[in-house]
Amino acid sequence: MNDDRTSPAGRRGTLSTHSVFGAPCWVSLTSRDLKVTEEFYSAVLGWQWRPARLGDAFRIALADGRPVAGIAAVAGMWQMAVAWTPYFAVRSANEAASRAQERGGTAAVGPISLPPGRGALLADRDGATFGIWEGELFTEWETWRTAQPAFIRLHTRDAFDAAIFYGEVFGWADPEGDCEVQYEGGEVVLRNQGHVVARIVSGALGAAPDPAIRPHWQVHFAVEDVAACARAAEVHGGGVLAVREDEAVLRDVDGAQFTVTVRPAPR
Protein backbone atom coordinates (compact mmCIF):
# COMPACT_ATOMS: atom_id res chain seq x y z
CA MET A 1 0.00 0.00 0.00
CA ASN A 2 1.24 3.51 -0.77
CA ASP A 3 2.58 5.16 2.40
CA ASP A 4 0.65 8.36 3.04
CA ARG A 5 1.33 8.90 6.73
CA THR A 6 1.14 12.61 7.48
CA SER A 7 1.34 12.61 11.27
CA PRO A 8 3.49 10.72 13.78
CA ALA A 9 2.16 7.76 15.72
CA GLY A 10 -0.11 8.71 18.56
CA ARG A 11 -1.15 12.03 17.07
CA ARG A 12 -4.85 12.69 16.61
CA GLY A 13 -6.09 11.35 13.28
CA THR A 14 -3.67 8.42 13.02
CA LEU A 15 -5.46 5.08 13.00
CA SER A 16 -4.12 1.54 13.06
CA THR A 17 -5.37 -1.46 11.12
CA HIS A 18 -5.84 -3.14 14.51
CA SER A 19 -8.94 -0.94 14.94
CA VAL A 20 -10.59 -1.84 11.63
CA PHE A 21 -9.16 -5.29 10.85
CA GLY A 22 -10.98 -7.29 8.20
CA ALA A 23 -12.27 -4.25 6.32
CA PRO A 24 -11.00 -2.80 3.03
CA CYS A 25 -8.61 0.04 3.89
CA TRP A 26 -7.15 1.26 0.57
CA VAL A 27 -7.12 0.74 -3.19
CA SER A 28 -4.06 0.94 -5.41
CA LEU A 29 -3.43 0.88 -9.16
CA THR A 30 -0.39 -0.72 -10.78
CA SER A 31 0.32 1.17 -14.01
CA ARG A 32 3.03 1.48 -16.67
CA ASP A 33 3.35 5.24 -17.16
CA LEU A 34 2.78 7.64 -14.28
CA LYS A 35 2.20 10.77 -16.37
CA VAL A 36 -0.29 9.06 -18.70
CA THR A 37 -2.13 7.53 -15.74
CA GLU A 38 -2.35 10.87 -13.94
CA GLU A 39 -3.71 12.61 -17.03
CA PHE A 40 -6.35 9.93 -17.61
CA TYR A 41 -7.73 9.83 -14.07
CA SER A 42 -7.59 13.63 -13.73
CA ALA A 43 -9.78 13.89 -16.82
CA VAL A 44 -12.18 11.06 -15.92
CA LEU A 45 -12.47 11.35 -12.13
CA GLY A 46 -11.17 14.85 -11.48
CA TRP A 47 -8.32 13.68 -9.29
CA GLN A 48 -5.41 15.79 -8.12
CA TRP A 49 -2.02 14.32 -7.15
CA ARG A 50 0.70 14.50 -4.57
CA PRO A 51 3.96 12.57 -4.11
CA ALA A 52 4.09 9.41 -2.01
CA ARG A 53 6.97 8.64 0.31
CA LEU A 54 7.83 5.41 -1.49
CA GLY A 55 9.56 7.17 -4.39
CA ASP A 56 9.13 8.87 -7.77
CA ALA A 57 7.10 5.99 -9.26
CA PHE A 58 4.33 6.42 -6.69
CA ARG A 59 1.54 8.99 -6.28
CA ILE A 60 -1.42 9.60 -3.99
CA ALA A 61 -4.67 10.49 -5.76
CA LEU A 62 -6.81 13.18 -4.12
CA ALA A 63 -10.51 13.96 -4.50
CA ASP A 64 -11.41 17.36 -3.04
CA GLY A 65 -8.10 17.27 -1.17
CA ARG A 66 -8.75 13.87 0.42
CA PRO A 67 -6.64 10.76 -0.35
CA VAL A 68 -8.67 8.19 -2.28
CA ALA A 69 -6.17 5.87 -3.99
CA GLY A 70 -2.54 5.07 -4.68
CA ILE A 71 -0.80 4.77 -8.04
CA ALA A 72 2.35 2.69 -8.53
CA ALA A 73 3.96 2.93 -11.98
CA VAL A 74 5.90 -0.31 -11.59
CA ALA A 75 4.05 -2.74 -13.88
CA GLY A 76 6.88 -2.88 -16.40
CA MET A 77 9.69 -2.69 -13.88
CA TRP A 78 8.32 -5.46 -11.62
CA GLN A 79 6.59 -7.42 -14.41
CA MET A 80 3.22 -7.09 -12.69
CA ALA A 81 -0.23 -6.97 -14.22
CA VAL A 82 -1.87 -3.59 -14.73
CA ALA A 83 -4.83 -3.65 -12.34
CA TRP A 84 -6.69 -2.03 -9.48
CA THR A 85 -6.17 -3.90 -6.21
CA PRO A 86 -8.05 -3.54 -2.91
CA TYR A 87 -6.14 -3.80 0.37
CA PHE A 88 -7.63 -5.18 3.59
CA ALA A 89 -6.66 -4.17 7.10
CA VAL A 90 -5.17 -6.99 9.18
CA ARG A 91 -3.76 -7.32 12.66
CA SER A 92 -0.77 -9.31 11.42
CA ALA A 93 0.35 -9.47 7.78
CA ASN A 94 2.35 -12.63 8.45
CA GLU A 95 -0.58 -14.43 10.04
CA ALA A 96 -3.07 -13.33 7.37
CA ALA A 97 -0.74 -14.42 4.55
CA SER A 98 -0.22 -17.78 6.23
CA ARG A 99 -3.96 -18.31 6.68
CA ALA A 100 -4.54 -17.48 3.00
CA GLN A 101 -1.91 -19.98 1.86
CA GLU A 102 -3.20 -22.67 4.23
CA ARG A 103 -6.61 -22.30 2.56
CA GLY A 104 -5.33 -22.61 -1.00
CA GLY A 105 -4.39 -19.00 -1.75
CA THR A 106 -0.98 -17.83 -3.00
CA ALA A 107 1.45 -15.04 -2.13
CA ALA A 108 2.82 -12.95 -5.01
CA VAL A 109 4.71 -10.34 -2.96
CA GLY A 110 5.60 -10.27 0.73
CA PRO A 111 4.77 -9.81 3.43
CA ILE A 112 7.38 -7.05 3.35
CA SER A 113 8.08 -4.07 5.58
CA LEU A 114 6.93 -0.71 4.20
CA PRO A 115 7.20 1.67 7.16
CA PRO A 116 4.93 2.43 8.95
CA GLY A 117 3.66 -1.13 8.45
CA ARG A 118 3.81 -4.39 6.54
CA GLY A 119 2.00 -5.43 3.40
CA ALA A 120 1.58 -8.29 0.95
CA LEU A 121 -0.01 -8.99 -2.39
CA LEU A 122 -1.98 -12.26 -2.41
CA ALA A 123 -4.43 -14.22 -4.54
CA ASP A 124 -7.37 -16.28 -3.33
CA ARG A 125 -7.85 -19.92 -4.36
CA ASP A 126 -9.73 -18.84 -7.52
CA GLY A 127 -6.96 -16.45 -8.56
CA ALA A 128 -8.47 -13.08 -7.59
CA THR A 129 -5.72 -10.70 -6.44
CA PHE A 130 -5.95 -8.66 -3.22
CA GLY A 131 -3.60 -6.96 -0.79
CA ILE A 132 -3.25 -6.87 2.98
CA TRP A 133 -1.91 -4.10 5.17
CA GLU A 134 -0.80 -4.11 8.81
CA GLY A 135 0.09 -0.85 10.52
CA GLU A 136 -0.84 2.81 10.43
CA LEU A 137 -3.44 4.29 8.11
CA PHE A 138 -3.17 7.84 6.88
CA THR A 139 -4.36 10.84 8.85
CA GLU A 140 -8.16 11.19 9.02
CA TRP A 141 -8.54 7.80 7.35
CA GLU A 142 -12.24 7.67 8.18
CA THR A 143 -12.91 10.34 5.54
CA TRP A 144 -11.81 7.78 2.93
CA ARG A 145 -15.13 6.00 3.40
CA THR A 146 -17.06 9.10 2.32
CA ALA A 147 -14.66 10.21 -0.42
CA GLN A 148 -14.61 8.64 -3.87
CA PRO A 149 -14.33 4.85 -3.32
CA ALA A 150 -17.85 3.48 -2.95
CA PHE A 151 -17.10 -0.20 -2.39
CA ILE A 152 -15.36 -3.20 -3.93
CA ARG A 153 -17.02 -6.25 -5.50
CA LEU A 154 -15.52 -9.70 -5.92
CA HIS A 155 -16.65 -11.52 -9.06
CA THR A 156 -15.89 -15.14 -8.24
CA ARG A 157 -16.80 -18.73 -9.03
CA ASP A 158 -18.84 -19.34 -5.86
CA ALA A 159 -19.74 -16.46 -3.54
CA PHE A 160 -20.30 -18.66 -0.48
CA ASP A 161 -17.01 -20.50 -0.91
CA ALA A 162 -15.18 -17.19 -1.37
CA ALA A 163 -16.89 -15.70 1.70
CA ILE A 164 -15.65 -18.62 3.78
CA PHE A 165 -12.09 -18.13 2.47
CA TYR A 166 -11.98 -14.38 3.16
CA GLY A 167 -13.90 -14.69 6.41
CA GLU A 168 -11.32 -17.12 7.77
CA VAL A 169 -8.36 -15.07 6.51
CA PHE A 170 -9.68 -11.76 7.86
CA GLY A 171 -11.59 -12.91 10.93
CA TRP A 172 -14.95 -11.55 9.81
CA ALA A 173 -16.67 -13.63 12.50
CA ASP A 174 -14.38 -12.31 15.27
CA PRO A 175 -16.65 -10.94 18.04
CA GLU A 176 -14.10 -8.17 18.69
CA GLY A 177 -14.30 -6.95 15.08
CA ASP A 178 -16.67 -4.55 13.36
CA CYS A 179 -17.37 -6.62 10.24
CA GLU A 180 -20.77 -8.11 9.51
CA VAL A 181 -21.51 -10.53 6.66
CA GLN A 182 -25.01 -11.04 5.25
CA TYR A 183 -26.62 -12.61 2.16
CA GLU A 184 -28.70 -10.06 0.27
CA GLY A 185 -30.23 -10.25 -3.20
CA GLY A 186 -27.95 -13.00 -4.44
CA GLU A 187 -24.76 -11.36 -3.10
CA VAL A 188 -22.67 -11.76 0.02
CA VAL A 189 -22.47 -8.26 1.55
CA LEU A 190 -19.74 -7.10 3.95
CA ARG A 191 -20.44 -4.17 6.25
CA ASN A 192 -18.02 -2.40 8.53
CA GLN A 193 -19.35 0.03 11.12
CA GLY A 194 -22.61 0.20 9.19
CA HIS A 195 -21.02 0.93 5.80
CA VAL A 196 -21.31 -1.48 2.85
CA VAL A 197 -17.63 -1.94 1.99
CA ALA A 198 -17.55 -5.10 -0.15
CA ARG A 199 -19.82 -7.41 -2.11
CA ILE A 200 -19.18 -10.94 -3.37
CA VAL A 201 -21.08 -12.36 -6.34
CA SER A 202 -20.98 -15.75 -8.09
CA GLY A 203 -20.66 -16.44 -11.79
CA ALA A 204 -17.03 -15.83 -12.76
CA LEU A 205 -15.26 -18.48 -14.85
CA GLY A 206 -11.76 -19.47 -13.84
CA ALA A 207 -10.53 -20.45 -17.31
CA ALA A 208 -12.22 -17.64 -19.29
CA PRO A 209 -9.95 -15.91 -21.83
CA ASP A 210 -11.53 -12.54 -20.98
CA PRO A 211 -10.04 -11.18 -17.71
CA ALA A 212 -13.33 -9.39 -17.03
CA ILE A 213 -15.02 -12.78 -16.67
CA ARG A 214 -12.30 -14.49 -14.62
CA PRO A 215 -12.44 -14.12 -10.80
CA HIS A 216 -11.31 -10.62 -9.83
CA TRP A 217 -11.95 -7.75 -7.45
CA GLN A 218 -13.59 -4.73 -9.09
CA VAL A 219 -13.12 -1.28 -7.53
CA HIS A 220 -16.14 1.06 -7.66
CA PHE A 221 -15.70 4.84 -7.43
CA ALA A 222 -18.61 7.12 -6.54
CA VAL A 223 -19.12 9.97 -9.03
CA GLU A 224 -21.72 12.64 -9.76
CA ASP A 225 -22.15 11.89 -13.48
CA VAL A 226 -21.59 8.35 -14.80
CA ALA A 227 -22.21 9.28 -18.45
CA ALA A 228 -19.67 12.13 -18.32
CA CYS A 229 -17.02 9.78 -16.89
CA ALA A 230 -17.69 7.25 -19.66
CA ARG A 231 -17.34 9.92 -22.34
CA ALA A 232 -14.11 11.22 -20.80
CA ALA A 233 -12.66 7.69 -20.63
CA GLU A 234 -13.17 7.22 -24.37
CA VAL A 235 -11.84 10.67 -25.28
CA HIS A 236 -8.67 10.16 -23.25
CA GLY A 237 -7.64 6.77 -24.61
CA GLY A 238 -9.60 4.38 -22.40
CA GLY A 239 -12.81 2.51 -23.12
CA VAL A 240 -16.32 1.68 -21.95
CA LEU A 241 -16.98 -2.02 -21.33
CA ALA A 242 -20.54 -1.71 -20.02
CA VAL A 243 -22.84 1.15 -19.12
CA ARG A 244 -26.14 1.58 -17.29
CA GLU A 245 -27.91 4.66 -15.99
CA ASP A 246 -26.29 4.44 -12.57
CA GLU A 247 -23.06 2.55 -13.31
CA ALA A 248 -20.39 2.06 -15.98
CA VAL A 249 -17.47 -0.36 -16.24
CA LEU A 250 -14.50 1.48 -17.74
CA ARG A 251 -10.99 0.66 -18.91
CA ASP A 252 -8.06 3.05 -18.54
CA VAL A 253 -5.27 3.64 -21.06
CA ASP A 254 -3.25 0.68 -19.74
CA GLY A 255 -6.24 -1.67 -19.68
CA ALA A 256 -7.01 -1.60 -15.95
CA GLN A 257 -10.74 -1.98 -15.28
CA PHE A 258 -12.75 -0.01 -12.74
CA THR A 259 -16.38 0.95 -12.20
CA VAL A 260 -17.97 4.36 -11.67
CA THR A 261 -21.19 4.39 -9.66
CA VAL A 262 -23.62 7.21 -8.97
CA ARG A 263 -22.77 8.82 -5.65
CA PRO A 264 -25.44 8.03 -3.04
CA ALA A 265 -27.60 10.95 -1.94
CA PRO A 266 -26.68 12.36 1.51
CA ARG A 267 -28.68 10.87 4.34
C-alpha positions as a Markdown table, in Angstrom:
| # | Residue | x | y | z |
|---|---|---|---|---|
| 1 | Met | 0.0 | 0.0 | 0.0 |
| 2 | Asn | 1.2 | 3.5 | -0.8 |
| 3 | Asp | 2.6 | 5.2 | 2.4 |
| 4 | Asp | 0.7 | 8.4 | 3.0 |
| 5 | Arg | 1.3 | 8.9 | 6.7 |
| 6 | Thr | 1.1 | 12.6 | 7.5 |
| 7 | Ser | 1.3 | 12.6 | 11.3 |
| 8 | Pro | 3.5 | 10.7 | 13.8 |
| 9 | Ala | 2.2 | 7.8 | 15.7 |
| 10 | Gly | -0.1 | 8.7 | 18.6 |
| 11 | Arg | -1.1 | 12.0 | 17.1 |
| 12 | Arg | -4.9 | 12.7 | 16.6 |
| 13 | Gly | -6.1 | 11.4 | 13.3 |
| 14 | Thr | -3.7 | 8.4 | 13.0 |
| 15 | Leu | -5.5 | 5.1 | 13.0 |
| 16 | Ser | -4.1 | 1.5 | 13.1 |
| 17 | Thr | -5.4 | -1.5 | 11.1 |
| 18 | His | -5.8 | -3.1 | 14.5 |
| 19 | Ser | -8.9 | -0.9 | 14.9 |
| 20 | Val | -10.6 | -1.8 | 11.6 |
| 21 | Phe | -9.2 | -5.3 | 10.8 |
| 22 | Gly | -11.0 | -7.3 | 8.2 |
| 23 | Ala | -12.3 | -4.2 | 6.3 |
| 24 | Pro | -11.0 | -2.8 | 3.0 |
| 25 | Cys | -8.6 | 0.0 | 3.9 |
| 26 | Trp | -7.1 | 1.3 | 0.6 |
| 27 | Val | -7.1 | 0.7 | -3.2 |
| 28 | Ser | -4.1 | 0.9 | -5.4 |
| 29 | Leu | -3.4 | 0.9 | -9.2 |
| 30 | Thr | -0.4 | -0.7 | -10.8 |
| 31 | Ser | 0.3 | 1.2 | -14.0 |
| 32 | Arg | 3.0 | 1.5 | -16.7 |
| 33 | Asp | 3.4 | 5.2 | -17.2 |
| 34 | Leu | 2.8 | 7.6 | -14.3 |
| 35 | Lys | 2.2 | 10.8 | -16.4 |
| 36 | Val | -0.3 | 9.1 | -18.7 |
| 37 | Thr | -2.1 | 7.5 | -15.7 |
| 38 | Glu | -2.3 | 10.9 | -13.9 |
| 39 | Glu | -3.7 | 12.6 | -17.0 |
| 40 | Phe | -6.3 | 9.9 | -17.6 |
| 41 | Tyr | -7.7 | 9.8 | -14.1 |
| 42 | Ser | -7.6 | 13.6 | -13.7 |
| 43 | Ala | -9.8 | 13.9 | -16.8 |
| 44 | Val | -12.2 | 11.1 | -15.9 |
| 45 | Leu | -12.5 | 11.3 | -12.1 |
| 46 | Gly | -11.2 | 14.9 | -11.5 |
| 47 | Trp | -8.3 | 13.7 | -9.3 |
| 48 | Gln | -5.4 | 15.8 | -8.1 |
| 49 | Trp | -2.0 | 14.3 | -7.1 |
| 50 | Arg | 0.7 | 14.5 | -4.6 |
| 51 | Pro | 4.0 | 12.6 | -4.1 |
| 52 | Ala | 4.1 | 9.4 | -2.0 |
| 53 | Arg | 7.0 | 8.6 | 0.3 |
| 54 | Leu | 7.8 | 5.4 | -1.5 |
| 55 | Gly | 9.6 | 7.2 | -4.4 |
| 56 | Asp | 9.1 | 8.9 | -7.8 |
| 57 | Ala | 7.1 | 6.0 | -9.3 |
| 58 | Phe | 4.3 | 6.4 | -6.7 |
| 59 | Arg | 1.5 | 9.0 | -6.3 |
| 60 | Ile | -1.4 | 9.6 | -4.0 |
| 61 | Ala | -4.7 | 10.5 | -5.8 |
| 62 | Leu | -6.8 | 13.2 | -4.1 |
| 63 | Ala | -10.5 | 14.0 | -4.5 |
| 64 | Asp | -11.4 | 17.4 | -3.0 |
| 65 | Gly | -8.1 | 17.3 | -1.2 |
| 66 | Arg | -8.7 | 13.9 | 0.4 |
| 67 | Pro | -6.6 | 10.8 | -0.4 |
| 68 | Val | -8.7 | 8.2 | -2.3 |
| 69 | Ala | -6.2 | 5.9 | -4.0 |
| 70 | Gly | -2.5 | 5.1 | -4.7 |
| 71 | Ile | -0.8 | 4.8 | -8.0 |
| 72 | Ala | 2.4 | 2.7 | -8.5 |
| 73 | Ala | 4.0 | 2.9 | -12.0 |
| 74 | Val | 5.9 | -0.3 | -11.6 |
| 75 | Ala | 4.0 | -2.7 | -13.9 |
| 76 | Gly | 6.9 | -2.9 | -16.4 |
| 77 | Met | 9.7 | -2.7 | -13.9 |
| 78 | Trp | 8.3 | -5.5 | -11.6 |
| 79 | Gln | 6.6 | -7.4 | -14.4 |
| 80 | Met | 3.2 | -7.1 | -12.7 |
| 81 | Ala | -0.2 | -7.0 | -14.2 |
| 82 | Val | -1.9 | -3.6 | -14.7 |
| 83 | Ala | -4.8 | -3.7 | -12.3 |
| 84 | Trp | -6.7 | -2.0 | -9.5 |
| 85 | Thr | -6.2 | -3.9 | -6.2 |
| 86 | Pro | -8.1 | -3.5 | -2.9 |
| 87 | Tyr | -6.1 | -3.8 | 0.4 |
| 88 | Phe | -7.6 | -5.2 | 3.6 |
| 89 | Ala | -6.7 | -4.2 | 7.1 |
| 90 | Val | -5.2 | -7.0 | 9.2 |
| 91 | Arg | -3.8 | -7.3 | 12.7 |
| 92 | Ser | -0.8 | -9.3 | 11.4 |
| 93 | Ala | 0.3 | -9.5 | 7.8 |
| 94 | Asn | 2.4 | -12.6 | 8.4 |
| 95 | Glu | -0.6 | -14.4 | 10.0 |
| 96 | Ala | -3.1 | -13.3 | 7.4 |
| 97 | Ala | -0.7 | -14.4 | 4.5 |
| 98 | Ser | -0.2 | -17.8 | 6.2 |
| 99 | Arg | -4.0 | -18.3 | 6.7 |
| 100 | Ala | -4.5 | -17.5 | 3.0 |
| 101 | Gln | -1.9 | -20.0 | 1.9 |
| 102 | Glu | -3.2 | -22.7 | 4.2 |
| 103 | Arg | -6.6 | -22.3 | 2.6 |
| 104 | Gly | -5.3 | -22.6 | -1.0 |
| 105 | Gly | -4.4 | -19.0 | -1.8 |
| 106 | Thr | -1.0 | -17.8 | -3.0 |
| 107 | Ala | 1.5 | -15.0 | -2.1 |
| 108 | Ala | 2.8 | -13.0 | -5.0 |
| 109 | Val | 4.7 | -10.3 | -3.0 |
| 110 | Gly | 5.6 | -10.3 | 0.7 |
| 111 | Pro | 4.8 | -9.8 | 3.4 |
| 112 | Ile | 7.4 | -7.0 | 3.4 |
| 113 | Ser | 8.1 | -4.1 | 5.6 |
| 114 | Leu | 6.9 | -0.7 | 4.2 |
| 115 | Pro | 7.2 | 1.7 | 7.2 |
| 116 | Pro | 4.9 | 2.4 | 8.9 |
| 117 | Gly | 3.7 | -1.1 | 8.4 |
| 118 | Arg | 3.8 | -4.4 | 6.5 |
| 119 | Gly | 2.0 | -5.4 | 3.4 |
| 120 | Ala | 1.6 | -8.3 | 0.9 |
| 121 | Leu | 0.0 | -9.0 | -2.4 |
| 122 | Leu | -2.0 | -12.3 | -2.4 |
| 123 | Ala | -4.4 | -14.2 | -4.5 |
| 124 | Asp | -7.4 | -16.3 | -3.3 |
| 125 | Arg | -7.9 | -19.9 | -4.4 |
| 126 | Asp | -9.7 | -18.8 | -7.5 |
| 127 | Gly | -7.0 | -16.4 | -8.6 |
| 128 | Ala | -8.5 | -13.1 | -7.6 |
| 129 | Thr | -5.7 | -10.7 | -6.4 |
| 130 | Phe | -5.9 | -8.7 | -3.2 |
| 131 | Gly | -3.6 | -7.0 | -0.8 |
| 132 | Ile | -3.2 | -6.9 | 3.0 |
| 133 | Trp | -1.9 | -4.1 | 5.2 |
| 134 | Glu | -0.8 | -4.1 | 8.8 |
| 135 | Gly | 0.1 | -0.8 | 10.5 |
| 136 | Glu | -0.8 | 2.8 | 10.4 |
| 137 | Leu | -3.4 | 4.3 | 8.1 |
| 138 | Phe | -3.2 | 7.8 | 6.9 |
| 139 | Thr | -4.4 | 10.8 | 8.9 |
| 140 | Glu | -8.2 | 11.2 | 9.0 |
| 141 | Trp | -8.5 | 7.8 | 7.4 |
| 142 | Glu | -12.2 | 7.7 | 8.2 |
| 143 | Thr | -12.9 | 10.3 | 5.5 |
| 144 | Trp | -11.8 | 7.8 | 2.9 |
| 145 | Arg | -15.1 | 6.0 | 3.4 |
| 146 | Thr | -17.1 | 9.1 | 2.3 |
| 147 | Ala | -14.7 | 10.2 | -0.4 |
| 148 | Gln | -14.6 | 8.6 | -3.9 |
| 149 | Pro | -14.3 | 4.8 | -3.3 |
| 150 | Ala | -17.8 | 3.5 | -3.0 |
| 151 | Phe | -17.1 | -0.2 | -2.4 |
| 152 | Ile | -15.4 | -3.2 | -3.9 |
| 153 | Arg | -17.0 | -6.2 | -5.5 |
| 154 | Leu | -15.5 | -9.7 | -5.9 |
| 155 | His | -16.6 | -11.5 | -9.1 |
| 156 | Thr | -15.9 | -15.1 | -8.2 |
| 157 | Arg | -16.8 | -18.7 | -9.0 |
| 158 | Asp | -18.8 | -19.3 | -5.9 |
| 159 | Ala | -19.7 | -16.5 | -3.5 |
| 160 | Phe | -20.3 | -18.7 | -0.5 |
| 161 | Asp | -17.0 | -20.5 | -0.9 |
| 162 | Ala | -15.2 | -17.2 | -1.4 |
| 163 | Ala | -16.9 | -15.7 | 1.7 |
| 164 | Ile | -15.7 | -18.6 | 3.8 |
| 165 | Phe | -12.1 | -18.1 | 2.5 |
| 166 | Tyr | -12.0 | -14.4 | 3.2 |
| 167 | Gly | -13.9 | -14.7 | 6.4 |
| 168 | Glu | -11.3 | -17.1 | 7.8 |
| 169 | Val | -8.4 | -15.1 | 6.5 |
| 170 | Phe | -9.7 | -11.8 | 7.9 |
| 171 | Gly | -11.6 | -12.9 | 10.9 |
| 172 | Trp | -15.0 | -11.5 | 9.8 |
| 173 | Ala | -16.7 | -13.6 | 12.5 |
| 174 | Asp | -14.4 | -12.3 | 15.3 |
| 175 | Pro | -16.7 | -10.9 | 18.0 |
| 176 | Glu | -14.1 | -8.2 | 18.7 |
| 177 | Gly | -14.3 | -6.9 | 15.1 |
| 178 | Asp | -16.7 | -4.6 | 13.4 |
| 179 | Cys | -17.4 | -6.6 | 10.2 |
| 180 | Glu | -20.8 | -8.1 | 9.5 |
| 181 | Val | -21.5 | -10.5 | 6.7 |
| 182 | Gln | -25.0 | -11.0 | 5.3 |
| 183 | Tyr | -26.6 | -12.6 | 2.2 |
| 184 | Glu | -28.7 | -10.1 | 0.3 |
| 185 | Gly | -30.2 | -10.3 | -3.2 |
| 186 | Gly | -27.9 | -13.0 | -4.4 |
| 187 | Glu | -24.8 | -11.4 | -3.1 |
| 188 | Val | -22.7 | -11.8 | 0.0 |
| 189 | Val | -22.5 | -8.3 | 1.5 |
| 190 | Leu | -19.7 | -7.1 | 4.0 |
| 191 | Arg | -20.4 | -4.2 | 6.2 |
| 192 | Asn | -18.0 | -2.4 | 8.5 |
| 193 | Gln | -19.4 | 0.0 | 11.1 |
| 194 | Gly | -22.6 | 0.2 | 9.2 |
| 195 | His | -21.0 | 0.9 | 5.8 |
| 196 | Val | -21.3 | -1.5 | 2.9 |
| 197 | Val | -17.6 | -1.9 | 2.0 |
| 198 | Ala | -17.5 | -5.1 | -0.1 |
| 199 | Arg | -19.8 | -7.4 | -2.1 |
| 200 | Ile | -19.2 | -10.9 | -3.4 |
| 201 | Val | -21.1 | -12.4 | -6.3 |
| 202 | Ser | -21.0 | -15.8 | -8.1 |
| 203 | Gly | -20.7 | -16.4 | -11.8 |
| 204 | Ala | -17.0 | -15.8 | -12.8 |
| 205 | Leu | -15.3 | -18.5 | -14.8 |
| 206 | Gly | -11.8 | -19.5 | -13.8 |
| 207 | Ala | -10.5 | -20.4 | -17.3 |
| 208 | Ala | -12.2 | -17.6 | -19.3 |
| 209 | Pro | -10.0 | -15.9 | -21.8 |
| 210 | Asp | -11.5 | -12.5 | -21.0 |
| 211 | Pro | -10.0 | -11.2 | -17.7 |
| 212 | Ala | -13.3 | -9.4 | -17.0 |
| 213 | Ile | -15.0 | -12.8 | -16.7 |
| 214 | Arg | -12.3 | -14.5 | -14.6 |
| 215 | Pro | -12.4 | -14.1 | -10.8 |
| 216 | His | -11.3 | -10.6 | -9.8 |
| 217 | Trp | -12.0 | -7.7 | -7.4 |
| 218 | Gln | -13.6 | -4.7 | -9.1 |
| 219 | Val | -13.1 | -1.3 | -7.5 |
| 220 | His | -16.1 | 1.1 | -7.7 |
| 221 | Phe | -15.7 | 4.8 | -7.4 |
| 222 | Ala | -18.6 | 7.1 | -6.5 |
| 223 | Val | -19.1 | 10.0 | -9.0 |
| 224 | Glu | -21.7 | 12.6 | -9.8 |
| 225 | Asp | -22.1 | 11.9 | -13.5 |
| 226 | Val | -21.6 | 8.3 | -14.8 |
| 227 | Ala | -22.2 | 9.3 | -18.4 |
| 228 | Ala | -19.7 | 12.1 | -18.3 |
| 229 | Cys | -17.0 | 9.8 | -16.9 |
| 230 | Ala | -17.7 | 7.3 | -19.7 |
| 231 | Arg | -17.3 | 9.9 | -22.3 |
| 232 | Ala | -14.1 | 11.2 | -20.8 |
| 233 | Ala | -12.7 | 7.7 | -20.6 |
| 234 | Glu | -13.2 | 7.2 | -24.4 |
| 235 | Val | -11.8 | 10.7 | -25.3 |
| 236 | His | -8.7 | 10.2 | -23.3 |
| 237 | Gly | -7.6 | 6.8 | -24.6 |
| 238 | Gly | -9.6 | 4.4 | -22.4 |
| 239 | Gly | -12.8 | 2.5 | -23.1 |
| 240 | Val | -16.3 | 1.7 | -21.9 |
| 241 | Leu | -17.0 | -2.0 | -21.3 |
| 242 | Ala | -20.5 | -1.7 | -20.0 |
| 243 | Val | -22.8 | 1.2 | -19.1 |
| 244 | Arg | -26.1 | 1.6 | -17.3 |
| 245 | Glu | -27.9 | 4.7 | -16.0 |
| 246 | Asp | -26.3 | 4.4 | -12.6 |
| 247 | Glu | -23.1 | 2.6 | -13.3 |
| 248 | Ala | -20.4 | 2.1 | -16.0 |
| 249 | Val | -17.5 | -0.4 | -16.2 |
| 250 | Leu | -14.5 | 1.5 | -17.7 |
| 251 | Arg | -11.0 | 0.7 | -18.9 |
| 252 | Asp | -8.1 | 3.1 | -18.5 |
| 253 | Val | -5.3 | 3.6 | -21.1 |
| 254 | Asp | -3.2 | 0.7 | -19.7 |
| 255 | Gly | -6.2 | -1.7 | -19.7 |
| 256 | Ala | -7.0 | -1.6 | -15.9 |
| 257 | Gln | -10.7 | -2.0 | -15.3 |
| 258 | Phe | -12.8 | 0.0 | -12.7 |
| 259 | Thr | -16.4 | 1.0 | -12.2 |
| 260 | Val | -18.0 | 4.4 | -11.7 |
| 261 | Thr | -21.2 | 4.4 | -9.7 |
| 262 | Val | -23.6 | 7.2 | -9.0 |
| 263 | Arg | -22.8 | 8.8 | -5.7 |
| 264 | Pro | -25.4 | 8.0 | -3.0 |
| 265 | Ala | -27.6 | 11.0 | -1.9 |
| 266 | Pro | -26.7 | 12.4 | 1.5 |
| 267 | Arg | -28.7 | 10.9 | 4.3 |
